[in-house]
XYZ file of C-alpha atoms in Angstrom:
692
model
C 27.716 8.752 17.492
C 24.093 9.884 18.430
C 25.452 12.449 22.068
C 27.616 13.881 18.371
C 24.792 13.686 16.259
C 22.936 15.719 19.356
C 25.573 18.060 19.387
C 25.888 18.487 16.200
C 21.906 19.386 15.382
C 21.663 21.723 18.148
C 24.217 23.446 15.698
C 21.969 23.463 12.996
C 18.988 24.279 15.371
C 20.528 27.453 16.860
C 22.475 28.288 13.735
C 18.899 28.622 11.677
C 17.428 30.647 14.950
C 20.564 33.401 14.476
C 19.317 32.914 11.090
C 15.562 33.536 11.592
C 15.397 35.928 13.773
C 18.071 38.472 11.505
C 15.346 37.234 8.636
C 12.302 38.514 11.014
C 14.728 41.952 11.789
C 14.396 42.575 7.643
C 11.173 44.944 7.539
C 9.201 43.582 5.228
C 7.424 45.278 2.609
C 3.951 44.844 0.795
C 2.866 44.308 -3.105
C -0.158 44.012 -4.362
C -1.422 43.276 -7.677
C -4.762 42.296 -10.363
C -5.087 39.008 -12.110
C -6.458 38.527 -15.532
C -7.029 36.100 -18.073
C -6.625 35.749 -22.164
C -10.545 38.442 -22.022
C -9.233 40.401 -19.392
C -12.096 39.113 -16.533
C -10.267 38.241 -13.475
C -8.138 35.156 -12.405
C -9.794 33.455 -9.260
C -8.277 31.665 -6.775
C -4.531 31.878 -8.715
C -1.420 30.897 -6.194
C 0.281 33.960 -6.413
C 3.869 32.947 -4.623
C 7.297 34.957 -3.487
C 10.308 33.300 -3.838
C 13.798 33.530 -4.007
C 14.348 33.062 -7.274
C 16.625 29.304 -6.675
C 13.884 26.888 -5.270
C 10.209 27.919 -6.772
C 9.173 25.513 -4.660
C 10.180 26.829 -1.373
C 7.592 30.189 -1.357
C 8.814 32.834 1.789
C 5.070 34.353 1.521
C 2.067 33.215 -0.561
C -1.897 34.101 -0.946
C -4.488 33.989 -3.577
C -6.095 36.537 -5.835
C -9.365 37.633 -4.487
C -13.527 37.625 -6.318
C -11.498 40.089 -8.518
C -8.854 38.956 -9.565
C -6.492 41.267 -6.290
C -4.133 40.294 -4.051
C -2.357 41.473 -1.657
C 0.642 40.088 -0.160
C 3.773 40.625 2.698
C 6.660 40.614 0.435
C 9.676 38.876 3.078
C 13.358 39.430 2.935
C 15.740 38.083 0.906
C 11.923 37.542 -1.552
C 13.250 38.160 -5.685
C 10.340 36.957 -7.371
C 6.554 36.318 -7.977
C 5.669 33.540 -9.718
C 1.638 33.198 -9.984
C -0.387 29.394 -10.501
C -3.432 28.569 -12.108
C -4.822 25.497 -13.339
C -5.227 26.064 -17.234
C -3.204 28.746 -17.552
C 0.659 29.549 -18.199
C 2.934 30.044 -15.251
C 4.309 33.468 -15.427
C 7.218 34.736 -13.123
C 8.087 38.439 -12.748
C 11.182 39.645 -10.742
C 10.545 42.463 -8.073
C 12.366 44.829 -6.222
C 13.138 49.086 -7.876
C 11.024 50.319 -4.945
C 7.504 49.332 -7.522
C 4.827 47.780 -5.133
C 2.647 47.098 -8.067
C 1.904 43.730 -10.407
C -0.813 42.782 -12.840
C -0.095 39.962 -14.927
C -2.556 38.521 -17.922
C -2.646 34.540 -17.945
C -2.503 32.850 -21.493
C -4.671 29.936 -22.272
C -2.307 26.427 -21.414
C -2.699 23.508 -23.195
C 0.236 21.894 -21.980
C -2.233 20.435 -19.130
C -4.198 17.924 -21.641
C -1.477 17.694 -24.161
C -0.108 16.023 -21.774
C 0.317 12.352 -22.241
C -0.945 9.404 -19.382
C 0.560 5.859 -19.369
C -2.740 3.340 -19.154
C -1.579 0.044 -19.474
C 0.923 -0.863 -23.316
C 0.158 2.276 -24.370
C 0.211 6.164 -23.573
C -2.569 8.627 -24.879
C -2.885 11.990 -24.153
C -4.447 13.266 -20.437
C -7.633 15.061 -22.674
C -8.632 11.212 -24.602
C -8.746 9.760 -21.019
C -12.169 7.565 -19.922
C -11.393 6.083 -17.172
C -10.427 6.892 -13.803
C -7.037 7.570 -13.908
C -4.618 10.075 -11.696
C -0.977 10.580 -12.883
C 1.459 12.594 -9.974
C 5.217 14.094 -11.486
C 8.293 12.735 -10.239
C 9.209 16.159 -9.454
C 6.327 16.541 -7.852
C 7.959 12.625 -5.241
C 11.390 14.122 -5.001
C 10.663 17.276 -3.078
C 8.941 15.345 -0.078
C 12.224 14.398 1.660
C 12.039 10.855 2.384
C 12.699 7.819 2.197
C 10.129 5.932 0.154
C 8.979 6.110 -3.190
C 5.224 5.122 -1.192
C 6.137 7.966 1.707
C 6.637 11.089 -0.420
C 2.755 9.475 -2.304
C 1.110 10.088 0.683
C -1.403 12.660 0.219
C -1.055 13.760 -4.000
C -2.983 11.232 -5.460
C -7.052 10.801 -3.931
C -8.118 7.819 -3.829
C -4.540 6.466 -2.547
C -4.785 4.887 0.214
C -0.507 5.291 1.392
C -0.461 3.447 5.691
C 3.385 3.772 7.149
C 3.109 -0.317 8.972
C 5.198 1.327 12.120
C 7.024 4.761 12.583
C 10.736 2.636 12.043
C 13.053 2.701 9.740
C 12.307 0.594 6.588
C 8.724 -0.283 8.206
C 6.679 -1.208 4.834
C 3.828 0.622 3.198
C -0.135 -1.140 2.424
C -1.250 0.531 -0.183
C -5.054 0.928 -1.259
C -6.565 1.797 -4.134
C -10.231 3.091 -2.748
C -10.720 0.597 -0.475
C -9.834 -2.879 -0.582
C -11.337 -5.085 -2.832
C -10.894 -8.640 -0.592
C -11.858 -10.402 2.008
C -9.567 -13.290 1.790
C -7.453 -12.890 -0.853
C -4.604 -9.450 -0.982
C -5.618 -6.068 -1.377
C -2.334 -5.524 -3.176
C -2.624 -3.103 -6.368
C -0.631 -4.125 -9.546
C 2.505 -2.193 -9.677
C 3.931 -1.499 -13.502
C 7.148 -0.915 -13.814
C 8.415 0.680 -17.583
C 5.800 -2.061 -18.686
C 6.885 -5.294 -17.003
C 5.580 -6.375 -13.475
C 7.367 -5.082 -10.346
C 6.341 -6.056 -6.797
C 6.470 -3.804 -3.897
C 7.564 -0.960 -6.724
C 6.858 1.660 -4.516
C 10.034 1.049 -2.066
C 12.511 -0.827 -4.659
C 12.050 1.925 -7.216
C 14.151 5.561 -5.882
C 12.356 8.209 -6.253
C 14.715 10.147 -8.063
C 13.985 7.265 -10.947
C 10.815 8.686 -11.383
C 9.493 10.305 -13.872
C 5.899 10.306 -13.008
C 3.334 7.724 -11.593
C -0.353 6.605 -13.450
C -2.629 5.150 -10.798
C -5.657 3.409 -12.700
C -8.463 2.715 -10.836
C -11.310 1.765 -12.235
C -12.631 -1.118 -13.813
C -13.185 0.452 -17.081
C -9.369 1.034 -16.500
C -7.858 -1.579 -14.920
C -9.658 -4.408 -17.367
C -6.731 -4.345 -19.568
C -4.264 -6.011 -17.309
C -7.895 -8.862 -16.042
C -6.795 -10.991 -13.771
C -4.416 -9.248 -12.292
C -6.626 -5.291 -12.324
C -9.230 -5.727 -9.301
C -6.983 -3.789 -6.100
C -6.136 -1.297 -9.057
C -3.122 -0.209 -10.853
C -0.124 2.053 -10.379
C 2.133 2.371 -13.244
C 5.293 4.108 -12.839
C 7.484 5.964 -15.895
C 11.727 5.892 -14.758
C 13.950 8.693 -16.096
C 14.881 8.819 -19.613
C 17.641 10.565 -21.809
C 17.089 13.438 -23.053
C 18.572 13.650 -26.813
C 20.800 15.985 -27.734
C 21.989 16.795 -24.284
C 24.508 15.893 -21.536
C 23.250 16.978 -17.956
C 25.256 15.407 -15.143
C 24.019 16.276 -12.189
C 24.265 15.809 -7.885
C 21.051 15.789 -5.698
C 21.895 15.641 -1.795
C 19.455 16.028 1.929
C 20.301 16.073 5.313
C 18.182 15.610 7.923
C 17.200 15.112 11.855
C 14.238 13.416 13.275
C 13.279 14.100 16.817
C 10.215 13.239 18.532
C 7.381 15.683 17.775
C 5.440 15.173 21.138
C 5.314 12.090 23.834
C 2.681 10.603 25.649
C 2.156 13.057 29.022
C 2.823 10.453 32.317
C 3.566 10.307 35.764
C 6.670 12.576 35.681
C 6.103 13.218 40.714
C 7.882 10.277 41.516
C 6.650 11.039 44.976
C 3.650 10.723 43.418
C 4.614 7.649 41.321
C 5.165 5.884 45.471
C 2.271 6.851 46.650
C 0.323 5.198 43.494
C 2.929 2.223 43.576
C 1.654 1.996 47.650
C -2.131 2.244 47.386
C -2.352 -0.084 44.134
C -0.366 -2.032 46.621
C -2.664 -1.701 49.698
C -5.928 -2.651 47.450
C -4.094 -5.553 46.670
C -3.365 -6.553 49.940
C 0.686 -6.538 48.736
C 1.964 -4.052 51.024
C 5.567 -6.272 51.409
C 5.547 -6.822 47.782
C 5.455 -2.656 47.643
C 7.553 -3.005 50.493
C 10.897 -4.497 49.277
C 11.128 -1.997 46.270
C 10.472 1.202 47.541
C 9.782 0.949 51.753
C 13.398 -0.400 52.016
C 12.211 -3.752 53.764
C 10.703 -3.076 56.029
C 8.487 -5.405 57.444
C 4.808 -5.084 56.459
C 3.442 -6.253 59.780
C 5.592 -4.534 61.756
C 4.224 -1.402 64.231
C 5.642 1.238 62.273
C 4.938 0.026 58.453
C 1.392 1.533 58.085
C 1.089 4.829 60.093
C 4.666 6.386 58.492
C 4.295 4.937 55.507
C 2.826 8.379 53.572
C 5.467 10.594 55.737
C 8.253 7.897 54.487
C 7.926 8.339 50.917
C 8.028 12.742 51.562
C 11.246 11.774 53.114
C 12.315 9.773 50.609
C 10.775 10.811 47.768
C 9.741 14.467 47.477
C 13.045 15.502 46.139
C 13.618 12.252 43.894
C 14.705 11.965 40.037
C 12.391 9.806 37.953
C 13.629 8.944 34.693
C 11.757 9.505 31.692
C 12.460 6.157 28.969
C 10.804 8.056 26.603
C 13.442 10.640 26.325
C 15.685 8.068 26.654
C 14.429 5.491 24.040
C 13.235 8.318 21.731
C 14.883 11.688 22.688
C 17.916 11.735 20.957
C 18.696 12.761 17.121
C 17.866 10.221 13.910
C 19.731 11.340 10.341
C 18.335 10.762 7.666
C 20.819 11.246 4.022
C 19.814 10.867 1.088
C 22.061 10.178 -2.229
C 21.796 10.960 -5.832
C 24.360 10.497 -8.989
C 22.585 10.923 -12.241
C 23.988 10.800 -15.210
C 22.106 11.652 -19.111
C 24.105 12.195 -22.694
C 22.856 11.416 -26.313
C 22.693 12.210 -29.543
C 19.624 12.200 -31.912
C 20.248 8.373 -33.159
C 20.868 7.045 -28.481
C 20.301 7.954 -24.785
C 21.967 7.160 -22.618
C 21.103 7.408 -18.605
C 22.361 6.197 -15.600
C 21.746 6.493 -11.871
C 22.971 5.541 -8.429
C 21.355 6.868 -5.489
C 22.198 5.831 -1.479
C 19.451 6.458 1.429
C 20.203 5.796 5.247
C 17.828 5.854 7.834
C 19.114 5.603 11.910
C 15.846 5.578 13.943
C 15.612 7.109 17.015
C 15.420 4.243 18.976
C 18.791 2.002 19.332
C 20.158 -0.759 17.611
C 17.855 0.406 14.256
C 18.378 1.549 10.993
C 17.452 1.287 6.613
C 19.779 1.599 4.856
C 19.289 1.341 0.743
C 21.676 1.797 -2.162
C 19.912 1.478 -6.006
C 22.279 1.023 -9.541
C 19.901 2.107 -12.421
C 20.897 2.329 -16.075
C 18.542 3.607 -19.670
C 19.592 3.064 -23.192
C 17.175 3.810 -25.625
C 17.840 3.652 -29.201
C 16.602 4.989 -32.693
C 19.172 1.559 -34.793
C 17.345 2.455 -38.436
C 14.410 4.690 -38.905
C 11.791 3.252 -37.724
C 13.453 1.326 -35.938
C 14.035 1.367 -31.487
C 15.526 -0.216 -29.822
C 15.057 0.117 -25.671
C 17.266 -1.441 -22.601
C 16.418 -0.775 -18.896
C 18.009 -2.454 -16.036
C 18.663 -1.385 -12.210
C 20.030 -3.748 -9.367
C 18.470 -2.941 -5.342
C 20.335 -4.365 -2.359
C 18.764 -3.210 0.651
C 19.596 -3.985 5.018
C 17.218 -2.993 7.324
C 17.996 -3.398 11.402
C 16.040 -3.910 14.010
C 13.740 -5.199 15.407
C 10.499 -3.794 17.350
C 10.484 -2.243 20.270
C 7.100 -2.302 22.276
C 5.549 1.506 23.218
C 4.747 -0.692 26.761
C 7.861 -1.090 27.998
C 8.467 1.897 27.027
C 5.617 3.732 28.919
C 5.125 0.944 32.010
C 8.925 0.634 32.744
C 9.677 2.280 35.639
C 9.750 6.119 36.641
C 12.149 5.538 39.890
C 13.525 2.154 41.034
C 12.597 2.694 44.338
C 14.988 1.212 47.312
C 15.532 -1.367 45.115
C 18.058 0.047 42.615
C 19.700 3.160 41.246
C 18.877 5.106 38.105
C 21.882 3.421 36.762
C 20.872 0.444 37.041
C 17.174 0.467 36.112
C 18.208 2.287 32.786
C 21.350 -0.329 32.598
C 20.111 -3.853 33.449
C 17.681 -5.707 32.653
C 15.743 -6.269 35.906
C 12.734 -7.696 35.183
C 13.462 -11.312 36.840
C 13.987 -9.114 40.239
C 10.334 -7.082 39.862
C 9.279 -10.210 39.651
C 9.700 -12.031 42.006
C 8.563 -10.208 44.537
C 5.162 -8.928 42.329
C 4.263 -9.942 38.590
C 2.627 -6.230 39.328
C 6.107 -4.733 38.477
C 7.194 -6.581 35.367
C 7.751 -4.577 32.948
C 11.166 -5.118 30.493
C 13.837 -3.224 30.020
C 13.010 -1.228 27.032
C 16.836 -0.445 25.331
C 18.529 -3.671 26.622
C 15.323 -5.760 25.093
C 16.624 -3.580 22.280
C 20.269 -4.805 22.438
C 18.826 -8.586 22.928
C 17.562 -9.151 20.100
C 19.292 -8.070 16.391
C 17.164 -8.139 13.921
C 18.705 -7.846 9.891
C 16.328 -8.454 6.993
C 18.919 -8.085 4.239
C 17.256 -8.143 0.336
C 18.849 -8.084 -3.135
C 16.640 -7.552 -6.861
C 18.374 -7.215 -10.443
C 16.255 -6.574 -13.364
C 16.720 -5.978 -16.172
C 13.789 -5.909 -19.870
C 14.786 -4.921 -22.530
C 11.994 -3.766 -26.007
C 11.994 -4.050 -29.804
C 9.479 -2.338 -31.386
C 9.370 -0.797 -35.331
C 6.384 0.594 -37.110
C 5.227 -0.335 -40.385
C 2.832 0.411 -43.612
C 2.551 4.233 -42.169
C -0.475 2.965 -39.525
C 1.374 0.320 -37.525
C 4.194 -1.013 -35.036
C 4.689 -3.858 -33.537
C 6.809 -4.579 -30.530
C 7.935 -7.141 -28.347
C 9.406 -6.898 -24.953
C 11.148 -9.531 -22.672
C 12.291 -9.077 -18.812
C 13.940 -11.055 -16.090
C 13.421 -10.334 -12.394
C 15.558 -11.503 -9.450
C 15.776 -11.902 -6.273
C 16.757 -12.637 -2.800
C 16.626 -12.207 0.441
C 17.713 -13.284 4.474
C 16.379 -13.326 7.728
C 18.040 -13.753 10.640
C 17.888 -12.884 14.420
C 19.225 -13.574 18.231
C 18.430 -12.862 21.661
C 20.961 -13.384 24.198
C 20.593 -13.476 27.687
C 18.746 -10.622 28.359
C 15.801 -10.837 25.883
C 12.299 -12.608 27.282
C 12.309 -16.159 26.102
C 15.132 -16.483 27.784
C 13.798 -14.974 31.436
C 10.921 -16.147 30.823
C 12.179 -20.057 29.969
C 15.287 -20.778 30.232
C 15.524 -24.353 30.768
C 13.653 -25.247 27.577
C 14.554 -22.122 25.133
C 16.862 -20.078 26.957
C 19.592 -18.323 24.010
C 17.913 -19.187 20.065
C 17.907 -17.419 16.835
C 16.079 -18.447 13.225
C 17.585 -17.771 9.839
C 15.824 -17.405 6.698
C 16.203 -17.640 3.041
C 14.723 -16.653 0.444
C 15.468 -16.941 -4.035
C 12.954 -15.900 -6.829
C 13.080 -15.186 -9.928
C 10.372 -13.975 -12.986
C 9.750 -13.157 -16.616
C 7.878 -11.886 -18.672
C 6.876 -12.010 -22.979
C 4.843 -9.040 -23.662
C 3.491 -9.122 -27.973
C 2.014 -5.946 -29.058
C 0.424 -4.682 -32.675
C -0.685 -0.757 -32.553
C -2.751 0.887 -34.865
C -3.200 4.635 -34.926
C -5.115 6.943 -37.535
C -7.227 10.346 -38.650
C -9.460 9.912 -40.790
C -11.066 13.623 -42.344
C -9.276 15.226 -39.206
C -12.440 14.954 -36.848
C -12.108 10.434 -36.752
C -9.317 9.718 -34.084
C -8.838 6.045 -34.394
C -6.473 3.822 -32.199
C -6.117 -0.476 -31.932
C -4.257 -2.838 -29.675
C -3.950 -6.552 -29.488
C -1.721 -7.850 -27.427
C 0.016 -11.581 -26.675
C 2.093 -11.936 -23.115
C 2.899 -15.037 -21.305
C 5.345 -14.872 -17.148
C 5.765 -17.389 -15.881
C 7.473 -17.073 -11.246
C 9.837 -19.117 -9.751
C 10.220 -19.608 -6.085
C 12.192 -20.915 -2.938
C 12.922 -20.222 0.429
C 13.893 -22.161 3.880
C 13.730 -21.338 8.079
C 15.469 -22.475 10.457
C 14.885 -21.647 14.163
C 17.433 -23.186 17.451
C 16.601 -22.444 20.947
C 19.618 -23.146 23.293
C 22.754 -22.251 22.090
C 25.431 -22.909 25.168
C 26.678 -19.663 25.108
C 25.533 -15.610 23.006
C 29.472 -15.274 22.089
C 29.117 -16.506 18.353
C 25.482 -15.715 17.744
C 24.652 -16.984 13.979
C 28.213 -17.806 13.564
C 28.330 -21.020 14.866
C 25.152 -23.027 15.295
C 26.750 -26.880 16.013
C 25.422 -26.549 19.359
C 22.501 -25.314 19.190
C 18.545 -27.335 19.036
C 16.586 -26.839 15.833
C 13.230 -25.992 17.362
C 11.836 -25.843 13.737
C 12.532 -25.811 10.536
C 10.770 -25.505 7.270
C 11.123 -25.007 3.640
C 8.911 -24.461 0.465
C 8.885 -24.539 -2.932
C 6.355 -22.175 -5.144
C 5.245 -22.045 -8.930
C 3.464 -20.142 -11.269
C 2.400 -19.554 -14.827
C -0.002 -16.747 -17.121
C -0.880 -16.440 -20.813
C -3.305 -13.715 -21.406
C -4.043 -12.091 -24.813
C -5.891 -8.832 -24.890
C -6.918 -6.440 -27.243
C -8.378 -2.458 -26.849
C -9.722 -0.046 -29.655
C -10.279 4.029 -28.771
C -12.482 6.229 -30.413
C -12.518 9.571 -31.240
C -14.724 12.401 -32.491
C -14.026 16.190 -33.131
C -11.929 15.848 -29.441
C -15.664 16.360 -28.267
C -16.718 12.512 -27.887
C -15.032 9.747 -26.308
C -14.809 5.374 -25.999
C -13.128 2.595 -25.034
C -13.485 -0.532 -25.604
C -11.408 -3.235 -23.619
C -11.216 -7.398 -23.129
C -8.416 -9.662 -21.595
C -8.572 -12.866 -21.452
C -6.106 -14.436 -18.668
C -5.198 -18.781 -17.944
C -3.892 -19.188 -14.926
C -1.836 -21.375 -13.066
C -3.016 -21.102 -10.055
C -6.777 -22.176 -10.595
C -8.222 -26.393 -11.084
C -8.651 -27.288 -14.077
C -12.188 -26.253 -15.983
C -11.732 -22.578 -14.067
C -7.988 -21.144 -15.343
C -9.685 -19.008 -18.105
C -11.313 -15.982 -16.940
C -12.778 -13.589 -19.417
C -12.463 -9.606 -18.257
C -13.915 -7.013 -21.094
C -15.109 -2.729 -20.329
C -16.283 -0.741 -21.892
C -16.044 3.348 -20.663
C -17.105 6.515 -23.176
C -16.725 9.977 -22.277
C -17.742 13.154 -23.336
C -15.933 16.948 -23.271
C -18.657 19.775 -22.696
C -16.051 21.706 -22.215
C -15.620 21.855 -26.041
C -18.915 21.882 -26.839
C -19.602 25.889 -29.086
C -22.300 25.982 -26.678
C -19.586 26.283 -23.746
C -16.623 28.096 -25.486
C -20.048 30.537 -26.121
C -20.248 31.054 -23.125
C -18.992 33.664 -20.205
C -18.626 30.297 -17.727
C -16.040 29.236 -19.514
C -13.511 31.953 -18.161
C -13.417 30.417 -15.161
C -14.318 26.659 -16.070
C -12.291 25.654 -19.199
C -12.521 21.750 -18.975
C -15.673 20.101 -18.169
C -15.484 16.207 -19.152
C -18.233 13.639 -18.413
C -17.427 10.291 -18.520
C -19.222 6.832 -17.680
C -17.047 3.237 -17.280
C -18.381 -0.797 -16.924
C -15.349 -3.433 -16.643
C -15.113 -6.974 -14.574
C -11.171 -7.422 -13.025
C -10.205 -10.785 -11.362
C -8.007 -11.141 -8.170
C -5.404 -13.944 -9.210
C -3.085 -12.409 -6.058
C -3.302 -16.356 -4.380
C -0.496 -18.281 -3.586
C 0.509 -21.495 -5.964
C -1.682 -25.103 -5.409
C -4.647 -23.100 -2.722
C -6.467 -25.832 -5.390
C -4.927 -29.528 -4.158
C -4.818 -30.751 0.224
C -2.055 -30.416 0.915
C -0.632 -32.958 3.801
C 1.422 -32.395 6.797
C 2.938 -34.212 9.721
C 2.171 -33.699 13.655
C 2.583 -35.109 16.298
C 0.261 -36.434 19.337
C -0.388 -38.182 22.724
C -1.614 -41.468 21.164
C -2.974 -42.925 24.734
C -1.525 -46.682 25.621
C -5.442 -48.936 26.772
C -3.120 -51.963 28.370
C -0.925 -49.759 31.007
């Protein structure tokens, strides 16, 4: 399979090279022009790109305007349109061709950006009215990145959000932090809210193609609405919904091949490598060990050993070819693929969305891969005038194969087998014990055999459903009752045969070993909110939110570690003859009840004020310390809306300027249940018998 993928990849790369060579051979042409604003003043730093007219996110060439708003751009073959963009203005597109070489643009002001709504927790408001520190990323920006998870796609797109992959293996998790860690002993993971409800590891569980937008709440004044869960920041994910009066069926897919971009420089000359081995052993007075491996077992105390050692090395190894272990382990091509089918339909009253997503990623090394299937359905309906119902459900099935390979094993594997092993033997056999019979310095695990010897599979499934009912009354009031239920299950298995490290180093006490672990959890959440929104005298805007929330979660798990399997043939399918080395069970539950309120006030779209308070009662804390109150206040001044700013020429350059200040308190209840209580654990220890 790997060989066929390599041949296919080389064919694709060769074809692309031929196409690129043909494109380069075509003669490019140049266009110039000037970009101005509504007042005729030059727009400095506007982006001008040439595209093929169909793929707007794939520029064929691009530039920016200078201090006079002018630009000059080379137009490659295949380019048919010019796109001009600048923050605060409507983007413009024009068709190029017909021998024309000058294209001027007069941009129009855009109110879209400031009129965009952003999620701030239990509500959405216009971006211009936000007083806390937030950042938003659209689903369209994420979907254009060919990666497996939304966490990987979000890297580098949200200021203050730090995302690090734990490893390069398929299915590896990502560590996400907002403005750095905020706890020494507790969790530093942010809280994930998907369509109003908490979901663990949502950036990995919600498929990229299902995301409409991501809003990140960063400072305490913004996160205080989530109280004891807000200290690490909040990531709010809004999933896509169908539109009224439209039926759309779409299929999106991509394929990519991964290969090792750079390798670590290592000794590649076999003659030099063997010389280094000899000198190392000689310095440590271990010449017999060297002779056994590299000098055909010649006795180190024989008269001809010392004087002729370098000549024998040159004669035997000068033209020898070594093994490049980085190429052998990582030198192939790994296929990554994604498929998304999305169906949206809707009437004036009801809109329905169905989506299916499949993601598959093979690893560069053997026996590694990650595969995920996701199904999502979303329904929104206006039952009667002012009465709305929404339903959102999803199912996720994920499988990750393979364990950590260990780069050290790759780098430390012998370049050549000397006179002891052939290249074929060195590549396909575990030689650790053979080397260690002479000296531990030669002891390096064969990374390929080691990877095949340790079978690891992680399976997980999750199901989420939430529904909400809201109705308007007395013109300015809206009541909403919503609930969610989440269930997840995971099973992890591992099995190590006779080529594994544990068997090779301790065949009697450990031998062939394996492990099985299972976990299951569920949670539910019920949220009730009352909102009031009204505008007085066209300048005073007042919004009030009152809410109550209840959340409960429960989980249990068990694990079994086994050793001394008599035979590896049946693996974990038959554990009856294995010895139990460790067994564990776990069970925990936690609950939280909350009351919260928020007031938003705006005067003339210039002066903004937000006040928030939340009280949380958590079962994770001991009696007398279960409740916490978390207040916050923030204010903002939209300077760019003042007349002295609008009347000044600086408004032509900076058309949006806001000064804000905020204060808030948050908490962190991301601790284990029952941490406040004393636990009892059994242990074995030796007892001295004084009578004997």
